[in-house]
């Protein structure tokens, strides 16, 4: 493993060690480069999604991430980083690859902006500290959400969201690590929240949809790692209202990083409104032969839900595929082989055919 002094990925200057920064949501490890880029450290590798959202908030100057306009151009970069030695890591082992230093910069930021930002280098003044006066807010909102995810109390999270749009931002950040069950429950909770808010605050839900779609686009730097899955849950919560979003989500199948989530989202929508996603069948031949085992597994599962018997022979070819993938179902995250999913899919279609 090689280590070198960390440099800003935007301007090449060496950056100083991130320091404790006070914000309205607690303390984070952050810094600013002279070029105007801000950076946040995730020293454990377990909160990278949250660190990205914090870096975006620092770049913006407030924490209303879901209100950022689609015309705002942000660039994001990250590096593997060791906080203890303040070194950039190359050729890190698996256990260290997730330790990140995450950078965000306004894509349109000019020299004048950079000079103004670098002149104000006081870490304590980056964002205001909120002094909570109500005893009901003593516990950090994020911790309350985490507790509710553990118990799968999604209606409780929806109740929080009625009074605080910050809940949506936290759910997005908590959905980053998709090898953890809590991330998938955050994804699932987003659907419940959207379903409840769409009854009285449709504008908030539509803004969230726009924000998630933006996060998947090139102008965002492709930071929407779980956006496709969350969009699937939002659509699933109110398919008649959000049917117009389905083709847009499906169009992201062309992006390799989003393809597994897009196919999974289609399966979730199909479980409540198969008629709205049957148009994807013309593309599913490519999905079940994709090089990514997650795409193959989710495709087999989705076809089984759609009960498309013309694919039985093709899915049968996957019943010897021993590739392991994460598979979230009924509140639990398990590792399943593509073969196991394919076998269940074929059995389901044959059962429905003979019923």
XYZ file of N, CA, C and O in Angstrom, residues 82-231:
600
model
N -6.402 8.214 4.683
C -6.142 7.802 6.060
C -6.039 9.053 6.928
O -5.093 9.834 6.800
N -7.027 9.262 7.789
C -7.063 10.464 8.623
C -5.904 10.503 9.619
O -5.329 11.568 9.869
N -5.536 9.356 10.163
C -4.504 9.315 11.200
C -3.180 9.871 10.690
O -2.498 10.636 11.376
N -2.802 9.489 9.475
C -1.529 9.951 8.906
C -1.702 11.131 7.964
O -0.717 11.680 7.491
N -2.964 11.510 7.692
C -3.288 12.565 6.722
C -2.603 12.268 5.386
O -1.821 13.044 4.857
N -2.920 11.073 4.865
C -2.307 10.627 3.625
C -3.363 10.077 2.662
O -4.326 9.435 3.078
N -3.147 10.331 1.381
C -3.936 9.717 0.323
C -3.438 8.301 0.121
O -2.225 8.057 0.117
N -4.351 7.355 -0.048
C -3.987 5.941 -0.133
C -4.109 5.455 -1.573
O -5.113 5.698 -2.247
N -3.084 4.765 -2.028
C -3.116 4.082 -3.322
C -3.000 2.583 -3.072
O -2.318 2.147 -2.148
N -3.643 1.782 -3.901
C -3.553 0.321 -3.809
C -3.921 -0.160 -2.418
O -3.282 -1.019 -1.843
N -5.002 0.455 -1.882
C -5.421 0.062 -0.533
C -6.107 -1.293 -0.548
O -6.673 -1.718 -1.539
N -6.041 -1.967 0.573
C -6.725 -3.240 0.710
C -8.216 -3.031 0.819
O -8.715 -1.914 0.963
N -8.970 -4.120 0.767
C -10.425 -4.036 0.803
C -10.899 -3.325 2.054
O -11.842 -2.539 2.036
N -10.223 -3.580 3.183
C -10.667 -3.005 4.448
C -10.482 -1.499 4.502
O -11.061 -0.820 5.330
N -9.647 -0.938 3.612
C -9.363 0.478 3.680
C -9.953 1.280 2.520
O -9.960 2.499 2.547
N -10.484 0.603 1.527
C -10.905 1.290 0.318
C -12.048 2.279 0.563
O -12.212 3.221 -0.182
N -12.835 2.057 1.611
C -13.994 2.901 1.818
C -13.703 4.129 2.676
O -14.576 4.943 2.894
N -12.485 4.268 3.213
C -12.144 5.453 3.985
C -11.934 6.595 3.004
O -11.026 6.549 2.184
N -12.764 7.616 3.095
C -12.815 8.597 2.020
C -12.567 10.019 2.496
O -12.905 10.405 3.618
N -12.004 10.807 1.573
C -12.002 12.251 1.663
C -12.797 12.715 0.450
O -12.417 12.440 -0.693
N -13.914 13.379 0.685
C -14.870 13.673 -0.359
C -14.873 15.170 -0.651
O -15.029 15.987 0.260
N -14.695 15.526 -1.918
C -14.592 16.917 -2.341
C -15.816 17.312 -3.169
O -16.302 16.527 -3.986
N -16.281 18.535 -2.971
C -17.374 19.090 -3.771
C -17.021 20.528 -4.125
O -16.511 21.282 -3.294
N -17.312 20.900 -5.372
C -17.049 22.268 -5.816
C -18.125 22.686 -6.801
O -18.583 21.881 -7.612
N -18.538 23.938 -6.706
C -19.454 24.483 -7.702
C -18.771 24.420 -9.060
O -17.656 24.924 -9.227
N -19.427 23.823 -10.033
C -18.831 23.724 -11.356
C -18.623 25.072 -11.998
O -17.719 25.261 -12.800
N -19.464 26.045 -11.632
C -19.376 27.371 -12.241
C -18.629 28.359 -11.370
O -18.602 29.548 -11.655
N -17.991 27.886 -10.306
C -17.335 28.788 -9.377
C -16.140 29.468 -10.036
O -15.285 28.820 -10.630
N -16.065 30.783 -9.956
C -14.978 31.498 -10.601
C -13.904 31.894 -9.605
O -14.009 31.632 -8.423
N -12.860 32.538 -10.108
C -11.725 32.889 -9.265
C -12.140 33.824 -8.147
O -11.696 33.697 -7.012
N -13.025 34.771 -8.460
C -13.476 35.702 -7.444
C -14.160 34.978 -6.305
O -13.947 35.262 -5.129
N -15.029 33.997 -6.666
C -15.689 33.200 -5.640
C -14.667 32.464 -4.806
O -14.783 32.362 -3.586
N -13.655 31.870 -5.456
C -12.650 31.094 -4.754
C -11.888 31.957 -3.768
O -11.624 31.551 -2.637
N -11.510 33.183 -4.207
C -10.770 34.063 -3.313
C -11.617 34.460 -2.114
O -11.120 34.550 -0.990
N -12.920 34.695 -2.373
C -13.793 35.069 -1.275
C -13.917 33.939 -0.265
O -13.881 34.144 0.941
N -14.061 32.700 -0.767
C -14.203 31.553 0.121
C -12.933 31.288 0.902
O -12.962 30.947 2.078
N -11.775 31.389 0.234
C -10.526 31.102 0.921
C -10.212 32.156 1.969
O -9.553 31.882 2.969
N -10.695 33.390 1.753
C -10.455 34.437 2.731
C -11.213 34.166 4.015
O -10.776 34.532 5.107
N -12.351 33.536 3.886
C -13.131 33.190 5.077
C -12.822 31.761 5.462
O -13.577 30.851 5.180
N -11.693 31.525 6.088
C -11.218 30.166 6.325
C -11.545 29.643 7.700
O -11.103 28.568 8.072
N -12.298 30.395 8.485
C -12.612 29.936 9.837
C -13.551 28.754 9.776
O -14.676 28.844 9.317
N -13.113 27.609 10.280
C -13.919 26.392 10.211
C -15.184 26.503 11.042
O -16.220 25.968 10.693
N -15.129 27.230 12.173
C -16.281 27.299 13.048
C -17.398 28.154 12.450
O -18.545 28.053 12.858
N -17.065 28.993 11.466
C -18.057 29.887 10.907
C -18.662 29.384 9.602
O -19.390 30.106 8.945
N -18.329 28.149 9.228
C -18.850 27.650 7.950
C -20.366 27.587 7.949
O -21.022 28.004 7.021
N -20.927 27.020 9.001
C -22.371 26.912 9.114
C -22.779 27.196 10.556
O -22.018 26.931 11.482
N -23.972 27.714 10.782
C -24.368 28.064 12.142
C -24.652 26.848 12.996
O -25.052 25.793 12.510
N -24.467 27.027 14.303
C -24.804 25.993 15.271
C -26.238 26.224 15.707
O -26.629 27.349 16.022
N -27.039 25.193 15.686
C -28.410 25.322 16.147
C -28.484 24.958 17.622
O -28.009 23.893 18.025
N -29.106 25.807 18.419
C -29.289 25.523 19.841
C -30.731 25.100 20.038
O -31.641 25.923 19.971
N -30.951 23.825 20.288
C -32.299 23.306 20.399
C -32.893 23.691 21.754
O -32.304 23.446 22.784
N -34.082 24.277 21.717
C -34.734 24.691 22.945
C -35.807 23.718 23.382
O -36.253 23.751 24.521
N -36.245 22.856 22.489
C -37.308 21.912 22.812
C -36.730 20.577 23.231
O -35.827 20.046 22.607
N -37.273 20.013 24.297
C -36.768 18.726 24.785
C -37.031 17.614 23.785
O -36.334 16.602 23.771
N -38.041 17.802 22.923
C -38.358 16.763 21.930
C -37.292 16.653 20.855
O -37.264 15.697 20.093
N -36.392 17.669 20.759
C -35.350 17.650 19.739
C -33.987 17.352 20.322
O -32.971 17.554 19.654
N -33.944 16.863 21.549
C -32.655 16.590 22.174
C -31.909 15.488 21.431
O -30.699 15.498 21.349
N -32.648 14.516 20.968
C -31.987 13.455 20.217
C -31.842 13.865 18.773
O -32.751 14.421 18.173
N -30.721 13.599 18.231
C -30.439 13.948 16.831
C -31.479 13.290 15.932
O -31.823 12.127 16.078
N -31.981 14.058 14.958
C -33.005 13.547 14.046
C -32.545 12.286 13.344
O -33.306 11.323 13.204
N -31.298 12.278 12.927
C -30.791 11.105 12.211
C -30.832 9.863 13.081
O -31.146 8.763 12.611
N -30.521 10.017 14.374
C -30.556 8.867 15.273
C -31.972 8.354 15.450
O -32.205 7.150 15.547
N -32.914 9.265 15.494
C -34.321 8.848 15.594
C -34.732 8.064 14.358
O -35.449 7.059 14.442
N -34.264 8.520 13.196
C -34.589 7.810 11.953
C -33.940 6.428 11.960
O -34.573 5.430 11.585
N -32.675 6.357 12.391
C -31.986 5.065 12.442
C -32.723 4.081 13.342
O -32.873 2.898 13.008
N -33.178 4.562 14.487
C -33.918 3.691 15.409
C -35.203 3.186 14.756
O -35.570 2.010 14.901
N -35.880 4.079 14.035
C -37.125 3.681 13.370
C -36.865 2.688 12.251
O -37.682 1.785 12.000
N -35.719 2.808 11.582
C -35.379 1.841 10.533
C -35.108 0.467 11.118
O -35.469 -0.558 10.523
N -34.477 0.430 12.280
C -34.193 -0.849 12.929
C -35.490 -1.598 13.206
O -35.595 -2.808 12.982
N -36.502 -0.872 13.675
C -37.780 -1.507 14.012
C -38.757 -1.494 12.842
O -39.891 -1.951 12.982
N -38.297 -0.972 11.690
C -39.124 -0.847 10.492
C -40.403 -0.047 10.748
O -41.467 -0.356 10.221
N -40.271 0.980 11.575
C -41.401 1.856 11.896
C -41.472 2.981 10.862
O -41.221 4.153 11.168
N -41.841 2.623 9.649
C -41.799 3.577 8.546
C -42.850 4.678 8.690
O -42.634 5.809 8.249
N -43.987 4.350 9.297
C -45.003 5.384 9.493
C -44.508 6.443 10.468
O -44.867 7.623 10.351
N -43.688 6.047 11.419
C -43.098 7.011 12.352
C -42.180 7.973 11.602
O -42.160 9.183 11.867
N -41.417 7.437 10.658
C -40.533 8.281 9.847
C -41.368 9.226 8.989
O -41.021 10.399 8.817
N -42.486 8.729 8.454
C -43.369 9.580 7.649
C -43.939 10.711 8.496
O -44.055 11.854 8.017
N -44.259 10.425 9.744
C -44.752 11.471 10.644
C -43.685 12.540 10.869
O -43.982 13.739 10.910
N -42.427 12.104 11.024
C -41.331 13.067 11.173
C -41.219 13.951 9.930
O -40.992 15.155 10.017
N -41.362 13.319 8.765
C -41.180 14.034 7.497
C -42.250 15.088 7.270
O -42.015 16.077 6.565
N -43.424 14.913 7.843
C -44.481 15.922 7.694
C -44.054 17.260 8.287
O -44.473 18.321 7.828
N -43.232 17.177 9.334
C -42.816 18.388 10.040
C -41.391 18.831 9.728
O -40.993 19.940 10.088
N -40.621 17.962 9.087
C -39.209 18.276 8.858
C -38.745 17.632 7.557
O -38.582 16.410 7.476
N -38.517 18.451 6.528
C -38.070 17.921 5.241
C -36.653 17.363 5.311
O -36.208 16.667 4.403
N -35.946 17.664 6.413
C -34.614 17.105 6.596
C -34.617 15.589 6.671
O -33.593 14.945 6.440
N -35.776 15.016 6.988
C -35.904 13.554 7.034
C -35.562 12.964 5.674
O -34.894 11.925 5.577
N -36.006 13.602 4.612
C -35.742 13.105 3.257
C -34.256 13.089 2.986
O -33.712 12.123 2.439
N -33.569 14.167 3.370
C -32.117 14.228 3.161
C -31.410 13.117 3.919
O -30.494 12.476 3.400
N -31.847 12.862 5.137
C -31.211 11.803 5.928
C -31.451 10.427 5.323
O -30.562 9.575 5.313
N -32.655 10.188 4.836
C -32.936 8.895 4.206
C -32.044 8.682 2.990
O -31.531 7.579 2.768
N -31.849 9.740 2.204
C -30.985 9.624 1.031
C -29.563 9.273 1.448
O -28.916 8.400 0.860
N -29.052 9.942 2.483
C -27.678 9.678 2.915
C -27.540 8.303 3.550
O -26.517 7.641 3.395
N -28.585 7.843 4.240
C -28.529 6.534 4.903
C -28.663 5.378 3.914
O -28.408 4.228 4.266
N -29.047 5.681 2.678
C -29.245 4.633 1.667
C -27.990 4.341 0.866
O -28.037 3.570 -0.097
N -26.874 4.913 1.251
C -25.652 4.784 0.438
C -25.061 3.385 0.472
O -24.737 2.802 -0.559
N -24.880 2.819 1.662
C -24.171 1.538 1.808
C -25.125 0.369 1.578
O -25.713 -0.167 2.514
N -25.260 -0.045 0.333
C -26.269 -1.053 0.011
C -25.870 -2.486 0.370
O -26.590 -3.425 0.050
N -24.730 -2.628 1.051
C -24.420 -3.942 1.598
C -24.883 -4.036 3.050
O -24.580 -5.000 3.749
N -25.648 -3.028 3.505
C -26.206 -3.021 4.848
C -27.720 -2.964 4.766
O -28.284 -2.220 3.957
N -28.399 -3.715 5.631
C -29.860 -3.777 5.590
C -30.471 -2.418 5.883
O -31.550 -2.080 5.358
N -29.820 -1.593 6.701
C -30.366 -0.282 7.040
C -30.531 0.591 5.798
O -31.455 1.400 5.713
N -29.625 0.443 4.827
C -29.721 1.229 3.600
C -30.980 0.856 2.817
O -31.697 1.724 2.307
N -31.256 -0.415 2.726
C -32.437 -0.874 1.989
C -33.716 -0.485 2.723
O -34.741 -0.190 2.092
N -33.670 -0.478 4.050
C -34.845 -0.032 4.795
C -35.059 1.468 4.622
O -36.210 1.928 4.609
N -33.963 2.224 4.470
C -34.097 3.650 4.179
C -34.747 3.851 2.815
O -35.587 4.746 2.632
N -34.360 3.009 1.863
C -34.965 3.051 0.528
C -36.457 2.753 0.621
O -37.300 3.461 0.051
N -36.796 1.705 1.351
C -38.192 1.312 1.510
C -38.979 2.389 2.243
O -40.132 2.685 1.902
N -38.350 2.986 3.255
C -39.017 4.036 4.026
C -39.330 5.243 3.152
O -40.350 5.917 3.353
N -38.467 5.525 2.188
C -38.711 6.651 1.296
C -40.051 6.492 0.582
O -40.778 7.473 0.372
N -40.380 5.274 0.204
C -41.658 5.030 -0.446
C -42.833 5.325 0.460
O -43.829 5.930 0.043
N -42.718 4.920 1.723
C -43.799 5.182 2.685
C -43.932 6.681 2.924
O -45.044 7.224 2.966
N -42.795 7.350 3.087
C -42.806 8.799 3.286
C -43.465 9.494 2.093
O -44.320 10.366 2.249
N -43.072 9.099 0.879
C -43.643 9.709 -0.328
C -45.143 9.455 -0.416
O -45.915 10.341 -0.806
N -45.544 8.246 -0.063
C -46.961 7.915 -0.115
C -47.790 8.787 0.811
O -48.888 9.241 0.456
N -47.266 9.043 2.003
C -47.978 9.872 2.967
C -47.935 11.349 2.565
O -48.945 12.045 2.625
N -46.764 11.827 2.152
C -46.642 13.239 1.794
C -47.428 13.585 0.537
O -47.884 14.717 0.380
N -47.599 12.608 -0.353
C -48.319 12.895 -1.598
C -49.802 13.186 -1.342
O -50.486 13.724 -2.215
N -50.264 12.867 -0.144
C -51.659 13.155 0.201
C -51.870 14.632 0.518
O -52.987 15.144 0.411
N -50.804 15.301 0.951
C -50.973 16.689 1.396
C -49.853 17.634 0.947
O -50.026 18.849 0.956
N -48.694 17.063 0.563
C -47.548 17.890 0.177
C -46.911 17.333 -1.093
O -45.745 16.966 -1.122
N -47.700 17.294 -2.150
C -47.224 16.716 -3.402
C -46.016 17.466 -3.941
O -45.136 16.869 -4.581
N -45.940 18.770 -3.674
C -44.810 19.544 -4.169
C -43.491 19.063 -3.588
O -42.467 19.043 -4.275
N -43.518 18.623 -2.332
C -42.307 18.114 -1.690
C -41.863 16.815 -2.352
O -40.671 16.595 -2.600
N -42.840 15.962 -2.664
C -42.512 14.680 -3.298
C -41.961 14.910 -4.706
O -40.955 14.301 -5.096
N -42.588 15.792 -5.459
C -42.107 16.078 -6.810
C -40.708 16.698 -6.778
O -39.866 16.403 -7.622
N -40.462 17.548 -5.780
C -39.119 18.129 -5.631
C -38.099 17.039 -5.330
O -36.972 17.066 -5.830
N -38.497 16.066 -4.506
C -37.606 14.950 -4.173
C -37.304 14.117 -5.414
O -36.161 13.704 -5.644
N -38.322 13.877 -6.229
C -38.129 13.138 -7.474
C -37.141 13.868 -8.381
O -36.210 13.255 -8.929
N -37.322 15.180 -8.517
C -36.406 15.954 -9.352
C -34.981 15.902 -8.809
O -34.011 15.792 -9.563
N -34.860 15.975 -7.490
C -33.538 15.939 -6.864
C -32.861 14.590 -7.100
O -31.669 14.521 -7.393
N -33.607 13.503 -6.989
C -33.041 12.169 -7.200
C -32.647 11.974 -8.666
O -31.585 11.414 -8.955
N -33.489 12.443 -9.578
C -33.145 12.342 -10.992
C -31.910 13.178 -11.308
O -31.034 12.747 -12.063
N -31.849 14.370 -10.726
C -30.671 15.212 -10.936
C -29.414 14.514 -10.435
O -28.359 14.573 -11.066
N -29.511 13.827 -9.300
C -28.337 13.179 -8.710
C -27.808 12.048 -9.577
O -26.668 11.607 -9.408
N -28.626 11.551 -10.511
C -28.202 10.493 -11.410
C -27.595 11.041 -12.699
O -27.053 10.285 -13.501
N -27.689 12.350 -12.902
C -27.227 12.950 -14.139
C -25.760 13.311 -14.113
O -25.123 13.371 -13.055
N -25.219 13.579 -15.271
C -23.799 13.906 -15.412
C -23.436 15.187 -14.672
O -22.346 15.319 -14.128
N -24.377 16.151 -14.642
C -24.056 17.427 -14.019
C -23.843 17.305 -12.515
O -23.233 18.161 -11.893
N -24.346 16.236 -11.908
C -24.170 16.052 -10.462
C -22.910 15.274 -10.141
O -22.524 15.155 -8.986
N -22.281 14.713 -11.164
C -21.141 13.839 -10.912
C -21.568 12.407 -10.637
O -20.772 11.577 -10.221
N -22.845 12.101 -10.869
C -23.339 10.737 -10.668
C -23.311 10.287 -9.229
O -22.821 9.212 -8.903
N -23.859 11.132 -8.316
C -23.784 10.818 -6.884
C -25.001 10.047 -6.386
O -25.066 9.712 -5.211
N -25.971 9.802 -7.263
C -27.224 9.188 -6.822
C -27.169 7.675 -6.777
O -27.917 6.982 -7.464
N -26.314 7.134 -5.908
C -26.069 5.692 -5.898
C -27.346 4.876 -5.659
O -27.513 3.811 -6.226
N -28.230 5.347 -4.804
C -29.459 4.608 -4.513
C -30.689 5.327 -5.046
O -31.808 5.014 -4.660
N -30.489 6.280 -5.927
C -31.602 7.084 -6.434
C -32.612 6.242 -7.202
O -33.822 6.429 -7.057
N -32.135 5.312 -8.031
C -33.061 4.496 -8.829
C -33.979 3.680 -7.929
O -35.196 3.609 -8.150
N -33.402 3.062 -6.905
C -34.208 2.263 -5.982
C -35.224 3.135 -5.245
O -36.384 2.746 -5.057
N -34.782 4.321 -4.820
C -35.701 5.220 -4.113
C -36.817 5.707 -5.030
O -37.976 5.798 -4.617
N -36.475 6.013 -6.269
C -37.504 6.420 -7.216
C -38.509 5.292 -7.441
O -39.716 5.540 -7.560
